Coordinates of C-alpha atoms (C1' of nucleotides) in Angstrom, one line a residue:
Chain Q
X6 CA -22.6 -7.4 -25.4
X7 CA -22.5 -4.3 -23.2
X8 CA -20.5 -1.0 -24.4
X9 CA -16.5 -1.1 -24.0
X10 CA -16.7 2.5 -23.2
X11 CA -19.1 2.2 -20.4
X12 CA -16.6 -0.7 -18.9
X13 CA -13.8 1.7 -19.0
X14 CA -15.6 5.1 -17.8
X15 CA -18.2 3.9 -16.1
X16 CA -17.5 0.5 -14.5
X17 CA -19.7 1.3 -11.2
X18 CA -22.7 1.0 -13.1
X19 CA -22.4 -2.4 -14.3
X20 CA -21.0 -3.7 -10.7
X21 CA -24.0 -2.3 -9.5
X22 CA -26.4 -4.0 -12.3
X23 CA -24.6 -7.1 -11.4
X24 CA -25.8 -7.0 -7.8
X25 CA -28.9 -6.1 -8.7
X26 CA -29.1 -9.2 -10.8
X27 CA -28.2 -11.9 -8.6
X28 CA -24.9 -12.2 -10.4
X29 CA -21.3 -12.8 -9.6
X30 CA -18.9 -11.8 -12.2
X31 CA -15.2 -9.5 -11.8
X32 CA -15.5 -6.3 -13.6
X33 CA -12.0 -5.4 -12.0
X34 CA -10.5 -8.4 -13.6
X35 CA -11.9 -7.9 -17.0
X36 CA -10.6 -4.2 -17.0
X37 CA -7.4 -5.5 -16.3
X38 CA -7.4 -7.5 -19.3
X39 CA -8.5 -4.2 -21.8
X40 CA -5.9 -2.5 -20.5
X41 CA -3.3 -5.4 -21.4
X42 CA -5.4 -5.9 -24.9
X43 CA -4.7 -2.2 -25.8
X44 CA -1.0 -2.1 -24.6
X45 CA -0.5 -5.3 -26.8
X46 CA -2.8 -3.6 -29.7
X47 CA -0.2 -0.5 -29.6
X48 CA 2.9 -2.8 -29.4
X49 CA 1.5 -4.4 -32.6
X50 CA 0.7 -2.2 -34.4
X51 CA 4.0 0.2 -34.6
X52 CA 5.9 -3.2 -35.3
X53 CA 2.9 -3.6 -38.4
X54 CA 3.9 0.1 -39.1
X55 CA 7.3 -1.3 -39.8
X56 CA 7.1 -3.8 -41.8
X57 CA 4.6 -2.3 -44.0
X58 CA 7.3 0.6 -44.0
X59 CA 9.9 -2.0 -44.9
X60 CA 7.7 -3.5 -47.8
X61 CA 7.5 -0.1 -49.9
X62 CA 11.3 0.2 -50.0
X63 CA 12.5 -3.7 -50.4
X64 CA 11.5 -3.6 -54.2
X65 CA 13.3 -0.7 -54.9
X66 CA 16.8 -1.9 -53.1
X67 CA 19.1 -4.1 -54.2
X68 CA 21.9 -6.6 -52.8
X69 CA 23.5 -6.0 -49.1
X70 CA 21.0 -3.1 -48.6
X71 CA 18.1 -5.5 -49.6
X72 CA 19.4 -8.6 -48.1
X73 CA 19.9 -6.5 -45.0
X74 CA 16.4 -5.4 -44.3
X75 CA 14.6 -8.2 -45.2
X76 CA 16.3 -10.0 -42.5
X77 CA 15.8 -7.5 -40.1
X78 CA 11.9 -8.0 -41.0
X79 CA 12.2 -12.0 -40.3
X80 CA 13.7 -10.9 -36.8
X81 CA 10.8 -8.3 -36.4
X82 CA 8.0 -11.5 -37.6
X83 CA 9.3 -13.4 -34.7
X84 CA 8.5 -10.6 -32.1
X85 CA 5.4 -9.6 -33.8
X86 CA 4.1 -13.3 -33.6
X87 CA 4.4 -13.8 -30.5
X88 CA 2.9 -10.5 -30.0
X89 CA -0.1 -11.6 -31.6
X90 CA -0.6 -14.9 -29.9
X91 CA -0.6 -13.0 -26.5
X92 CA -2.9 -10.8 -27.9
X93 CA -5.3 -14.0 -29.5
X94 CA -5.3 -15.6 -25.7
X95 CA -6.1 -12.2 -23.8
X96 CA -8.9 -11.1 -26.3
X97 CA -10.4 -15.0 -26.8
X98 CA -10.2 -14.9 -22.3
X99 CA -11.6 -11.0 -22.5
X100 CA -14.7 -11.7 -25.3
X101 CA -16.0 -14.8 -23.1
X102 CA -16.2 -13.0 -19.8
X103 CA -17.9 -10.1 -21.8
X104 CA -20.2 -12.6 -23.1
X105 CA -21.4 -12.9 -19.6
X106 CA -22.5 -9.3 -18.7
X107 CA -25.7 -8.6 -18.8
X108 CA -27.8 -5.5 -20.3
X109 CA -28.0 -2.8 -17.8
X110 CA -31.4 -2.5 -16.3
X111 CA -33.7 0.4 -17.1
X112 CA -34.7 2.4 -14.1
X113 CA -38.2 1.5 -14.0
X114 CA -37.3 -2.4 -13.7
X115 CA -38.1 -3.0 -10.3
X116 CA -34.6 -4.3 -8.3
X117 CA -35.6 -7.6 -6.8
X118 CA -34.4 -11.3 -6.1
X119 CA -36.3 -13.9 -7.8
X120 CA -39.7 -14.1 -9.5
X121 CA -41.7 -13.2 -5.7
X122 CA -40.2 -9.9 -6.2
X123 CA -42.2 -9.7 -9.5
X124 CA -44.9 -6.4 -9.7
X125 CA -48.0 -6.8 -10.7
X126 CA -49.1 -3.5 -13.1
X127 CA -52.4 -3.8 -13.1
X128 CA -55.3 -6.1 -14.6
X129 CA -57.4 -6.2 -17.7
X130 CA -60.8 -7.9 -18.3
X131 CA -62.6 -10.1 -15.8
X132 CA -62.6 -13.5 -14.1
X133 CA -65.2 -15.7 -15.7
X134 CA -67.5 -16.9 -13.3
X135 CA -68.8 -20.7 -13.4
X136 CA -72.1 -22.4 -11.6
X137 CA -69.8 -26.0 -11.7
X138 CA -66.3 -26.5 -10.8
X139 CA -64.0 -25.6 -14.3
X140 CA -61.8 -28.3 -15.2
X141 CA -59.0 -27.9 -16.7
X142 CA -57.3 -28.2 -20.4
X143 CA -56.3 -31.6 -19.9
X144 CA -59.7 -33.0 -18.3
X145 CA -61.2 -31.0 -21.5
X146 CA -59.1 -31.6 -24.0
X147 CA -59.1 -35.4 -23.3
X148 CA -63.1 -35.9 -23.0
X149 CA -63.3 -34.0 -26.5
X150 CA -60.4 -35.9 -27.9
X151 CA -58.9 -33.0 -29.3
X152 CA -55.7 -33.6 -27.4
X153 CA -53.8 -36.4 -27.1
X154 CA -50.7 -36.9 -24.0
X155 CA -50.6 -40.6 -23.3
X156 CA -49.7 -41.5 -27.4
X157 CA -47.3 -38.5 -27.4
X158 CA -45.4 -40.0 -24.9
X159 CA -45.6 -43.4 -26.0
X160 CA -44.2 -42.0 -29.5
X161 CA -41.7 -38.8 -28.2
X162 CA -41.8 -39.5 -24.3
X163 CA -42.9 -36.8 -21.6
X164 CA -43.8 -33.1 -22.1
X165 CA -45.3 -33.6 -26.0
X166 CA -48.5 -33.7 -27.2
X167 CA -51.2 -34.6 -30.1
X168 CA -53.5 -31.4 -30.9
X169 CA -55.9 -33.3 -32.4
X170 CA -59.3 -32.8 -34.8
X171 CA -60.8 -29.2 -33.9
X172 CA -57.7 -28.3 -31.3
X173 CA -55.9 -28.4 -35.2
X174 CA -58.4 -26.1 -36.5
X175 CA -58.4 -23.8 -33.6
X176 CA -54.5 -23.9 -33.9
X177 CA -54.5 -22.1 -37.4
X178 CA -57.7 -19.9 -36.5
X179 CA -55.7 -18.6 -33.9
X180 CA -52.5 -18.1 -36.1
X181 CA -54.6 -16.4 -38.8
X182 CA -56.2 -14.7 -36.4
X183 CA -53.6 -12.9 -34.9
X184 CA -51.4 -12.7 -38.7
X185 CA -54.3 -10.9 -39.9
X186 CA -54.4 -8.6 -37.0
X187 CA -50.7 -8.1 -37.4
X188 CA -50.7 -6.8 -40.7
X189 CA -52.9 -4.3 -40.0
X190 CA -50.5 -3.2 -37.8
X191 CA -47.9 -3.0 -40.4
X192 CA -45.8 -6.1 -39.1
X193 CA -43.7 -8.0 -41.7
X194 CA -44.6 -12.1 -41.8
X195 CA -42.0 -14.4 -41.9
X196 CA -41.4 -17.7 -41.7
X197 CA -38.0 -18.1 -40.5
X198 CA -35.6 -21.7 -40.3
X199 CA -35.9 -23.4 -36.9
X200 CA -32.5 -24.6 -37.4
X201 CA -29.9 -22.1 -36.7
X202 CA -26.3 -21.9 -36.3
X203 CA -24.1 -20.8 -33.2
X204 CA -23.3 -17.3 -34.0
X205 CA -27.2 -16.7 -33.9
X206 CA -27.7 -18.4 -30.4
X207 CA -25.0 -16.3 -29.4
X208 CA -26.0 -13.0 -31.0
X209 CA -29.4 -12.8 -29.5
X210 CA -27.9 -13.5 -26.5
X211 CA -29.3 -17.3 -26.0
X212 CA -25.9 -18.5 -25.6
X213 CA -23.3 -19.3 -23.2
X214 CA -25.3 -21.5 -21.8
X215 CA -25.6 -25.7 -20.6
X216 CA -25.4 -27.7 -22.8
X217 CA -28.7 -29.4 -21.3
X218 CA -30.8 -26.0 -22.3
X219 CA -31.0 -26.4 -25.9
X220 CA -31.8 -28.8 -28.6
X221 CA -28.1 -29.4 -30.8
X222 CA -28.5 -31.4 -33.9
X223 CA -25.8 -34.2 -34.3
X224 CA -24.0 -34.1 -37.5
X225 CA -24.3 -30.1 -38.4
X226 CA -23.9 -28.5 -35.5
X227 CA -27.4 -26.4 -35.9
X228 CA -29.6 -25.6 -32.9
X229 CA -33.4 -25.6 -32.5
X230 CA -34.6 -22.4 -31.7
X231 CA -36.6 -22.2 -28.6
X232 CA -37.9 -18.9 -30.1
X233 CA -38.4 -17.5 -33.4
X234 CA -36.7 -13.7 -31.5
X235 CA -33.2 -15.8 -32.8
X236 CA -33.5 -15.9 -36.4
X237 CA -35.9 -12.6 -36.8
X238 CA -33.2 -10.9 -34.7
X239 CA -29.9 -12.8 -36.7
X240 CA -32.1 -11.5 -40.1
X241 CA -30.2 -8.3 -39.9
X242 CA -27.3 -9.2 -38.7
X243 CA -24.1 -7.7 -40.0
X244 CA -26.3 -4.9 -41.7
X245 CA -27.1 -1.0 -42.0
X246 CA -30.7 -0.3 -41.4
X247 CA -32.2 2.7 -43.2
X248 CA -33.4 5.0 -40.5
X249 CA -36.8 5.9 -42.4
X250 CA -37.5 2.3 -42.4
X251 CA -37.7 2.4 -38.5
X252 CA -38.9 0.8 -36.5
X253 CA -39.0 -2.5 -38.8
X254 CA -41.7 -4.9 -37.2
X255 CA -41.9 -8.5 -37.9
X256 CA -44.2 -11.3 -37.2
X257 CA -42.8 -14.5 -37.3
X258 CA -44.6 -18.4 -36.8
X259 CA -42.6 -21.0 -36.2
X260 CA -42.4 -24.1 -34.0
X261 CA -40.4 -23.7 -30.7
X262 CA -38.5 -25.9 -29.1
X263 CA -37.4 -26.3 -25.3
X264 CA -35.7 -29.0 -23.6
X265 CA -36.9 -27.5 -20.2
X266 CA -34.1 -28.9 -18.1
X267 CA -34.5 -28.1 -14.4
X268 CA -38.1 -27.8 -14.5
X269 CA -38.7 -31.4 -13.7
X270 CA -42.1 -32.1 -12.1
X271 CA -43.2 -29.0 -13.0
X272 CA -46.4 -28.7 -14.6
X273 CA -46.0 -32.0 -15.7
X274 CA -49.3 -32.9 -18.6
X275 CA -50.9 -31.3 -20.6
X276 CA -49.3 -28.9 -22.9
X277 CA -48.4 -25.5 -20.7
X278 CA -45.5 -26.9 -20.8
X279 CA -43.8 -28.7 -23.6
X280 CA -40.6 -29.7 -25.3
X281 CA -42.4 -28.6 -29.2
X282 CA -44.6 -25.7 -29.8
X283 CA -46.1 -23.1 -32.0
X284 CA -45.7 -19.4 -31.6
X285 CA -46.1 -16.1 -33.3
X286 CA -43.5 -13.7 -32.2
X287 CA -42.7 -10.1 -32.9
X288 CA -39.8 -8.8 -33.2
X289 CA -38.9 -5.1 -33.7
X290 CA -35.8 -3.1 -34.8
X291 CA -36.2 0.5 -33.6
X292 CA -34.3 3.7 -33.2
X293 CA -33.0 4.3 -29.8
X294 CA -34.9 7.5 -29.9
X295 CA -38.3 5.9 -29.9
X296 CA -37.5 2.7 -28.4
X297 CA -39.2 2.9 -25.4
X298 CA -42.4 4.5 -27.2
X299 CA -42.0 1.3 -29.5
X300 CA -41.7 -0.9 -26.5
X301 CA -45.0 0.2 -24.9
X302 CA -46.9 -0.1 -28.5
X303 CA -45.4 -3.9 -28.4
X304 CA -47.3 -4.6 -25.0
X305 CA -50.2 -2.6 -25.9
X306 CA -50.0 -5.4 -29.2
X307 CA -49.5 -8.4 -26.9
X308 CA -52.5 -7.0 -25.1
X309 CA -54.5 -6.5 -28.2
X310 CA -54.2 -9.7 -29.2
X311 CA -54.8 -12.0 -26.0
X312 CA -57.9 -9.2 -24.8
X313 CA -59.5 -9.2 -27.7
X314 CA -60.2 -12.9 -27.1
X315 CA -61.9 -12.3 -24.3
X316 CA -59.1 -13.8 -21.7
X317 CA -58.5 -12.1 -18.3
X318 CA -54.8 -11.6 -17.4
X319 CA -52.7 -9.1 -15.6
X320 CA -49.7 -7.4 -16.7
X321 CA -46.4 -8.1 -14.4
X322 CA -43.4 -6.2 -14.5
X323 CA -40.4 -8.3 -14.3
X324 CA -37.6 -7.8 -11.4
X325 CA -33.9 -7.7 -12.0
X326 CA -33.5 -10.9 -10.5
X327 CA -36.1 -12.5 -13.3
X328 CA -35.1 -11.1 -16.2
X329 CA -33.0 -12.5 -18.8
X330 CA -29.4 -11.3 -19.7
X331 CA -30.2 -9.5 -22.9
X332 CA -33.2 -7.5 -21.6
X333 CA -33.3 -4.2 -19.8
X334 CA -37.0 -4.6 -19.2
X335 CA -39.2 -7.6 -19.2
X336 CA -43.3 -7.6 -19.1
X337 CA -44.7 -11.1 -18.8
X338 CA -48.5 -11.3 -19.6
X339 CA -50.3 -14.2 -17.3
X340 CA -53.7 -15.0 -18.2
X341 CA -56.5 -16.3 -15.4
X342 CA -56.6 -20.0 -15.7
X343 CA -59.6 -21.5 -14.3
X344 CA -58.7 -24.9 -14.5
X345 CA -55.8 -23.8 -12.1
X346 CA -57.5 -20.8 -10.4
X347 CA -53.9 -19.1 -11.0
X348 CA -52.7 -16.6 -13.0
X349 CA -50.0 -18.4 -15.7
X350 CA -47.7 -16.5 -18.5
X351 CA -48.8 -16.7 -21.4
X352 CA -46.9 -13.9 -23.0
X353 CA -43.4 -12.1 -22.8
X354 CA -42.3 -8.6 -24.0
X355 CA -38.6 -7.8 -23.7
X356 CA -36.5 -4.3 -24.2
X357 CA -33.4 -5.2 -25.0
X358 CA -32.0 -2.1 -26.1
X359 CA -28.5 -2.6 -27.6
X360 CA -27.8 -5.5 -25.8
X361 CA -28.8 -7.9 -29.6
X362 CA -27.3 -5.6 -31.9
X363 CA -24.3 -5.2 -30.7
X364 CA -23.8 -9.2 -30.3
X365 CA -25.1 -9.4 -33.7
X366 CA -23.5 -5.8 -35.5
X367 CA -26.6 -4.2 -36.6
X368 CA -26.5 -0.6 -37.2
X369 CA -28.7 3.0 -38.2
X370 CA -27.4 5.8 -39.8
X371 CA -28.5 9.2 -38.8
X372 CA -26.9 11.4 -41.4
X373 CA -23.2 11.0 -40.4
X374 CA -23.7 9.3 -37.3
X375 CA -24.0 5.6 -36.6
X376 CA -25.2 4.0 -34.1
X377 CA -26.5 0.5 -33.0
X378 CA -30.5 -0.2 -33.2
X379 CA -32.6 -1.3 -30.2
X380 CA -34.1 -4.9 -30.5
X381 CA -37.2 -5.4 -28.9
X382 CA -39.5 -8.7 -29.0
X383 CA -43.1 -10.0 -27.6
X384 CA -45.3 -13.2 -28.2
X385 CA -47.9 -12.5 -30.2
X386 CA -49.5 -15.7 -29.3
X387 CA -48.0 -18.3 -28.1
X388 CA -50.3 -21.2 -29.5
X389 CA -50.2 -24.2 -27.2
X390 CA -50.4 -21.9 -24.2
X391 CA -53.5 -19.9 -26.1
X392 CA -55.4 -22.6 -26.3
X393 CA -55.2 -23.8 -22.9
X394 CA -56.8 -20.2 -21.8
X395 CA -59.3 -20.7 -24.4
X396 CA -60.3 -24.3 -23.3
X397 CA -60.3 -22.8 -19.8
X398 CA -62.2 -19.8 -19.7
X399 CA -64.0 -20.6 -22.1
X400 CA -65.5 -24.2 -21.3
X401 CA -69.5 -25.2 -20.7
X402 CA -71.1 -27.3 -17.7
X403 CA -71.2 -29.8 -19.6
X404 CA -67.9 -29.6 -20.8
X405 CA -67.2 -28.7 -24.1
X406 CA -65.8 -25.6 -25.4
X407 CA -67.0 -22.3 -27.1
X408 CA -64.7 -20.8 -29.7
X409 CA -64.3 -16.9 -28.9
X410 CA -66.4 -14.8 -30.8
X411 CA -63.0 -13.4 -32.9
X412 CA -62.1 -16.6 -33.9
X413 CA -65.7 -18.0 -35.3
X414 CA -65.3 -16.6 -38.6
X415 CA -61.4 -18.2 -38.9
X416 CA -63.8 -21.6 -38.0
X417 CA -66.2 -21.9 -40.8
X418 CA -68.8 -20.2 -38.7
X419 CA -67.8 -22.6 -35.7
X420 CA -69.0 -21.6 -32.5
X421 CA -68.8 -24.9 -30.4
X422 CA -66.4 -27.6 -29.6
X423 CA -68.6 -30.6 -28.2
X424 CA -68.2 -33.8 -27.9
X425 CA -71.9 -34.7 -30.3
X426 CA -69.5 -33.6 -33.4
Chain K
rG2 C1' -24.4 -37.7 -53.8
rG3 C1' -21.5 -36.6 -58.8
rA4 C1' -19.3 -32.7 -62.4
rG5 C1' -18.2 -27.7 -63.3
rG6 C1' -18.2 -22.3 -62.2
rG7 C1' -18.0 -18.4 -58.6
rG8 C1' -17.8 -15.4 -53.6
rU9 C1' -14.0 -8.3 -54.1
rG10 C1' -16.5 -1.6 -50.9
rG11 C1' -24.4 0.2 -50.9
rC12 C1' -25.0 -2.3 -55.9
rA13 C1' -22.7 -3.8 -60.6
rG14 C1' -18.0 -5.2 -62.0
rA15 C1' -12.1 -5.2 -63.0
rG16 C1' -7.7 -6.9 -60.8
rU17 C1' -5.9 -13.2 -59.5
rC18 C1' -2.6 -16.7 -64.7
rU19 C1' 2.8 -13.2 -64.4
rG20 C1' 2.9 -11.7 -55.6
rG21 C1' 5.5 -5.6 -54.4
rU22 C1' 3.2 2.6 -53.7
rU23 C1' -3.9 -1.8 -55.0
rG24 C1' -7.9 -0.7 -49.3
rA25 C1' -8.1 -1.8 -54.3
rU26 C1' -9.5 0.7 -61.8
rU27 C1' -14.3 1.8 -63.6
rG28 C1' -19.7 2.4 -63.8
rC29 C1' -24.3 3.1 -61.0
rG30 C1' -26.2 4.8 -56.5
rG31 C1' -25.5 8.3 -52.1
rC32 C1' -23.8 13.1 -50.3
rG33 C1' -22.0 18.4 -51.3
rG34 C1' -21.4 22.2 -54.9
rU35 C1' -21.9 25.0 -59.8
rC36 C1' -25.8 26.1 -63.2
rU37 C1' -31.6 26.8 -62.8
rU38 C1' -37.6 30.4 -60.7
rG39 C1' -37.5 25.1 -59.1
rA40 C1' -36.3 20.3 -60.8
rA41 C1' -33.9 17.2 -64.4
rA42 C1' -29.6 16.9 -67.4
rA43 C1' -24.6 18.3 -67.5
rC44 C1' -20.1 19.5 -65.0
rC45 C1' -16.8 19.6 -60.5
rG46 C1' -15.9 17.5 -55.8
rU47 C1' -16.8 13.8 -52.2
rU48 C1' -18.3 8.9 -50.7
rG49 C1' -16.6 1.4 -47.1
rA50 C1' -16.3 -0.9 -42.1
rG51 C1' -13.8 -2.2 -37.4
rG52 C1' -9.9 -1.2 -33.8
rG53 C1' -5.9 1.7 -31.3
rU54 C1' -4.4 6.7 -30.4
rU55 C1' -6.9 11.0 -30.2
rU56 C1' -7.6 15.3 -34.3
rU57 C1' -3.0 13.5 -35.8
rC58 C1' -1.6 9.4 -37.4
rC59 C1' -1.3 4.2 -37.2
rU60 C1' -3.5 -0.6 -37.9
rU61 C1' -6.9 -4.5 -39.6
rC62 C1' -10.5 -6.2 -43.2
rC63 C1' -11.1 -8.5 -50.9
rG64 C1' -16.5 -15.4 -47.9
rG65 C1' -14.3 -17.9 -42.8
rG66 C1' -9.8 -20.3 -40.9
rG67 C1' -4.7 -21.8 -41.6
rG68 C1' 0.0 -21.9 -44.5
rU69 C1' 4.2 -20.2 -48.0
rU70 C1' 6.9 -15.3 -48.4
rC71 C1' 10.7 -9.7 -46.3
rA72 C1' 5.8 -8.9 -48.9
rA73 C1' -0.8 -12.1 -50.5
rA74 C1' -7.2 -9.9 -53.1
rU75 C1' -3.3 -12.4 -56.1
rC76 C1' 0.3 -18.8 -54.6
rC77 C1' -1.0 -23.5 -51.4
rC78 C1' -4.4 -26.2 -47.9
rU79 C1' -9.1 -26.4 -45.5
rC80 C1' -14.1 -25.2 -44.3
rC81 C1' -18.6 -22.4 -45.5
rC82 C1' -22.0 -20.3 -48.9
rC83 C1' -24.1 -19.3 -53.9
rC84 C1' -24.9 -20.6 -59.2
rU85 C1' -25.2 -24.3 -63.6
rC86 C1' -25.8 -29.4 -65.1
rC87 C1' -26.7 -34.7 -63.6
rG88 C1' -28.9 -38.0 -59.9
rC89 C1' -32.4 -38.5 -55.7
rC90 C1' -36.6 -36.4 -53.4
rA91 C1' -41.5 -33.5 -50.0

RNA sequence: GGAGGGGUGGCAGAGUCUGGUUGAUUGCGGCGGUCUUGAAAACCGUUGAGGGUUUUCCUUCCGGGGGUUCAAAUCCCUCCCCCUCCGCCA
């Protein structure tokens, strides 16, 4: 939701975000429909004033007098009705074209088309280098039967898998891993519902959207959440944070789950990507004061987590034309995959500023001024994805799979994934 | 799934039967003040959120939605959520 005030004063700046985004949407029309909202708020409410007028006195008259005004009010009912279902159809047309705008860019987005027009920050760590050609996760994870494709899609079709034997142990090495880093950190653990309703699809900003972009369940109308950011962000909704408790980081696991439409053929096998995975997200609720300061401490997390592993990647700064509705600012983390000799994302940190909270009402007091909170999220480690870096980089000639050094102790001392076990 | 009870301002808790200066008594908490070297206690005052207008007022909100009525926290319908008991169950 963007700021009605900045629609009224200041309706340049969003045309102009709207070009920068790619988008098509008619700011001149949606003014035109405030204006007729608050001349039909006014009307209403001095007919309200009325009748509330009327209401005090009715008690105390009696006979003609009484009878008298309490017909003139079921004459006024009929105007005001009809008052109020104009009102019902320009606000219902007004709040789903709002529902449409998107945050306003900060300035050091980068104004571009689509992802080519992405910029690349800078790198951290280095390429492994190999003696043999590296395969990749699926050649590995296949020969070590630690991951299983062909049964997943006998059982739940294309784009699931099987993690299987160590890949399972690995799996909540890693999620330990990173919990226990987060906590030092001072994040908050959750484990939120993957089910949600519509009101926190839309307050995070995941909805409008197809119908073909999200999983629905049939009888309760409950959505599965392609990213714990919905329920972490919908936690405070409706709610006054206390500014001394700010900013309020949590670290949430959950499963994740993505129908992927549109992306057919596209990295098809394997599990890069897939309709079900794991992930540990952060999500943080920050004063607007510090929110940028936050934001870089969330990718300097993000960075933490996936460098101290031992994985090369590069940090890329997102372009208007990439970015999602809700965020202002967008850095995706792609790691160096060997098996693909590309660089893939494997990480996404997102400014949303107030784009979140006012969708979802969630507020800060600062003595006797209130205001709405920045919302801000990153993948901590997004598990599936994690892995497939870690087979990758960190695979043997003969083509099993060391464990990174961080993540030995969180394996019983493990240090080796071969296929002798 | 069956039976019953309940959702009121930051919290607790009246008001609902018997509709009308009740946006709502009261207590706690919060804020300001008096007192005090300072604090506590005591006392006094103040204290919900949204919208429109703009500094003055108006309006909406007692779980959500709908209805009855000149008038609804209060009556009716419906949905949601919570609690207790029974059944089932990881």
């Amino acid at each position: 939701m963007i700021d009605l005030e900045l629609l009224r004063n200041n309706p340049e700046i969003i045309k102009e975000e709207i070009k920068k985004r790619q988008m098509k949407i008619d700011v001149d029309k949606d003014i035109k429909l405030d204006d007729g909202r608050r001349s039909l708020i006014f009307e209403i409410d001095e007919l309200r004033a009325k009748k509330n007028e009327a209401s005090k006195k009715i008690p105390k008259l009696k006979g003609e007098e009484k009878n008298k005004l309490i017909s003139q009010m079921k004459n006024l009912n009929q105007s005001l009705q009809i008052l109020e279902e104009k009102l019902n159809k320009v606000e219902e047309k007004f709040y789903a074209s709002l529902a449409n705008y998107p945050n306003i860019s900060n300035s050091s987005t980068p104004v571009g088309k689509d992802e080519n027009d992405n910029v690349v920050e800078y790198f951290k760590g280095e390429k492994p280098e190999f003696s043999f050609e590296p395969k990749n996760h699926i050649q590995l994870g296949t020969r070590l039967d630690i991951l299983d494709e062909k049964r997943a899609a006998k059982i739940s079709g294309s784009r699931f898998v099987f993690l299987k034997r160590d890949a399972v142990l690995l799996e909540f090495a890693l999620v330990r891993y990173v919990l226990d880093l987060l906590i030092g950190k001072g994040f908050i653990l959750m484990i939120p519902p993957t089910l949600v309703k519509q009101d926190a699809m839309h307050g995070t900003g995941f909805f409008p959207a197809e119908k073909t972009q999200y999983y629905k369940t049939e009888l309760d109308d409950l959505y599965l959440i392609g990213t714990a950011e919905v329920p972490l962000c919908a936690y405070h909704g409706d709610e006054f944070l206390d500014i001394e408790d700010l900013p309020l980081k949590y670290a949430g696991f959950s499963s994740c789950f993505r129908r992927e439409a549109g992306t057919y053929g596209k990295d098809m096998g394997g599990m890069f990507r897939v309709h079900q995975f794991d992930k540990v997200e952060m999500f943080i609720f920050s004063n607007p004061r510090n929110s940028w300061d936050d934001y870089e401490y969330l990718r300097d997390t993000v960075e933490e987590v996936i460098g101290s592993l031992g994985i090369h990647y590069r940090i890329m700064n997102m372009c208007t034309g990439d970015i999602g509705n809700p965020n202002a600012k967008k850095y995706d983390l792609e790691a160096w995959l060997p098996g693909q000799q590309n660089y893939r994302e494997l990480a996404s940190c997102s400014h949303d500023t107030d784009y979140q909270s006012r969708r979802l009402n969630i507020k800060y007091k600062d003595g006797k001024k209130k205001d709405f909170v920045h919302t801000m999220n990153s993948t901590a480690c997004a598990v599936g994805r994690t892995l497939i870096a870690i087979y990758e980089n960190y695979q043997t000639k003969e083509g099993n799979i060391k464990i990174p050094e961080a993540l030995v102790p969180y394996m019983n001392g493990k240090k080796i994934i071969s296929a002798e076990d």
